[in-house]
Coordinates of C-alpha atoms in Angstrom, one line a residue:
X32 CA 2.7 12.8 8.4
X33 CA 0.2 13.5 5.7
X34 CA -0.3 11.0 2.9
X35 CA -1.6 11.5 -0.6
X36 CA -2.4 8.4 -2.7
X37 CA -2.8 8.6 -6.5
X38 CA -2.4 6.6 -9.7
X39 CA -5.6 4.5 -9.7
X40 CA -7.7 4.1 -12.8
X41 CA -9.4 1.7 -15.2
X42 CA -7.3 -1.1 -16.7
X43 CA -7.9 -4.3 -18.5
X44 CA -7.2 -7.6 -16.9
X45 CA -3.5 -8.5 -17.4
X46 CA -2.5 -4.8 -17.4
X47 CA -0.5 -2.7 -15.0
X48 CA -0.8 0.4 -12.9
X49 CA 1.5 2.2 -10.5
X50 CA 0.1 3.8 -7.4
X51 CA 1.9 6.5 -5.6
X52 CA 1.8 7.6 -1.9
X53 CA 3.4 11.0 -1.4
X54 CA 4.2 11.9 2.1
X55 CA 4.6 15.4 3.7
X56 CA 5.3 16.6 7.2
X57 CA 7.7 13.8 8.0
X58 CA 10.3 11.7 6.4
X59 CA 9.1 8.2 5.3
X60 CA 12.3 6.8 6.9
X61 CA 10.6 7.1 10.3
X62 CA 7.5 5.0 9.4
X63 CA 6.3 1.7 8.2
X64 CA 4.2 2.3 5.1
X65 CA 1.5 -0.1 4.1
X66 CA -0.8 -0.5 1.2
X67 CA -4.4 -1.6 1.8
X68 CA -7.4 -2.2 -0.4
X69 CA -11.1 -2.4 0.2
X70 CA -13.5 -4.0 -2.3
X71 CA -17.2 -3.3 -2.2
X72 CA -18.8 -5.2 0.7
X73 CA -15.5 -6.4 2.0
X74 CA -13.2 -5.5 4.9
X75 CA -10.1 -3.4 4.3
X76 CA -7.2 -5.8 3.5
X77 CA -3.5 -5.1 4.0
X78 CA -1.6 -6.2 0.9
X79 CA 2.0 -5.0 1.3
X80 CA 4.2 -2.9 3.5
X81 CA 7.7 -1.5 3.5
X82 CA 10.2 -0.2 6.1
X83 CA 11.4 2.9 4.3
X84 CA 14.6 3.1 6.3
X85 CA 16.0 -0.3 5.1
X86 CA 13.7 -1.4 2.4
X87 CA 12.3 -4.5 4.0
X88 CA 9.0 -5.5 2.3
X89 CA 6.3 -8.1 2.5
X90 CA 3.2 -9.1 0.6
X91 CA 0.1 -11.1 1.0
X92 CA 0.0 -14.3 -1.1
X93 CA -2.7 -12.9 -3.4
X94 CA -0.4 -10.2 -4.7
X95 CA 3.0 -11.7 -4.2
X96 CA 4.9 -11.9 -7.5
X97 CA 2.6 -9.5 -9.2
X98 CA 2.9 -6.3 -7.0
X99 CA 6.1 -4.6 -6.0
X100 CA 6.3 -1.9 -3.2
X101 CA 9.2 0.5 -3.3
X102 CA 10.3 3.8 -1.9
X103 CA 12.0 6.9 -3.3
X104 CA 13.5 8.7 -0.3
X105 CA 14.3 11.8 -2.3
X106 CA 10.7 12.3 -3.4
X107 CA 9.4 10.9 0.0
X108 CA 7.1 8.7 -2.0
X109 CA 6.1 5.0 -1.8
X110 CA 5.0 3.2 -4.9
X111 CA 3.0 0.1 -5.6
X112 CA 3.7 -1.3 -9.0
X113 CA 0.8 -3.6 -9.9
X114 CA 1.3 -6.0 -12.8
X115 CA -0.9 -8.9 -14.2
X116 CA -4.0 -7.3 -12.7
X117 CA -7.0 -9.4 -12.2
X118 CA -10.7 -8.7 -11.7
X119 CA -10.4 -9.4 -8.0
X120 CA -7.8 -6.6 -7.6
X121 CA -10.7 -4.1 -8.2
X122 CA -10.9 -2.0 -5.0
X123 CA -10.2 1.3 -3.4
X124 CA -6.5 1.4 -2.5
X125 CA -5.1 3.2 0.5
X126 CA -1.7 3.9 1.9
X127 CA -1.0 4.3 5.6
X128 CA 1.8 5.0 8.0
X129 CA 2.5 3.1 11.2
X130 CA 4.9 3.8 14.1
X131 CA 7.9 1.4 13.7
X132 CA 8.4 1.2 17.5
X133 CA 4.9 -0.1 18.2
X134 CA 3.7 -2.0 15.1
X135 CA 3.3 -5.7 15.5
X136 CA 0.7 -7.0 13.0
X137 CA 2.0 -5.3 9.8
X138 CA -1.0 -6.2 7.6
X139 CA -3.6 -5.1 10.1
X140 CA -5.3 -1.7 9.5
X141 CA -5.6 -0.9 13.2
X142 CA -1.8 -0.7 13.5
X143 CA -1.7 2.3 11.2
X144 CA -2.2 5.8 12.5
X145 CA -2.2 7.9 9.4
X146 CA -4.1 7.3 6.2
X147 CA -4.2 8.8 2.7
X148 CA -7.4 9.2 0.8
X149 CA -8.2 6.2 -1.4
X150 CA -7.6 5.8 -5.1
X151 CA -9.9 3.6 -7.1
X152 CA -8.5 0.7 -9.1
X153 CA -10.9 -1.0 -11.5
X154 CA -9.9 -4.0 -13.5
X155 CA -12.1 -5.0 -16.4
X156 CA -12.1 -8.4 -18.1

């Protein structure tokens, strides 16, 4: 599966952005899709994931209630709607795909085999 992330940009604190992760080469229904982010000088952090086949989702506490992950099976695209953005959300955001038969730690980057290129999100106060 090939992944293409897009939708990043510059936004003021309190604003919103929607990231997209378009997949090709395979149906998203066969993968766990995760969103990760990496701020300067920090490790890559898993923030949300979705099982495209049945829509199960989860979030880390720092984004829960502000971010929403969703999937459009027709477009084979996963979205990350980000609301109430804060300075600390500034990072490069990545989407990734993991094998649903082997994944255990769903927020860990090492579980994910395929990665899209990053998209920069910058939140200004």
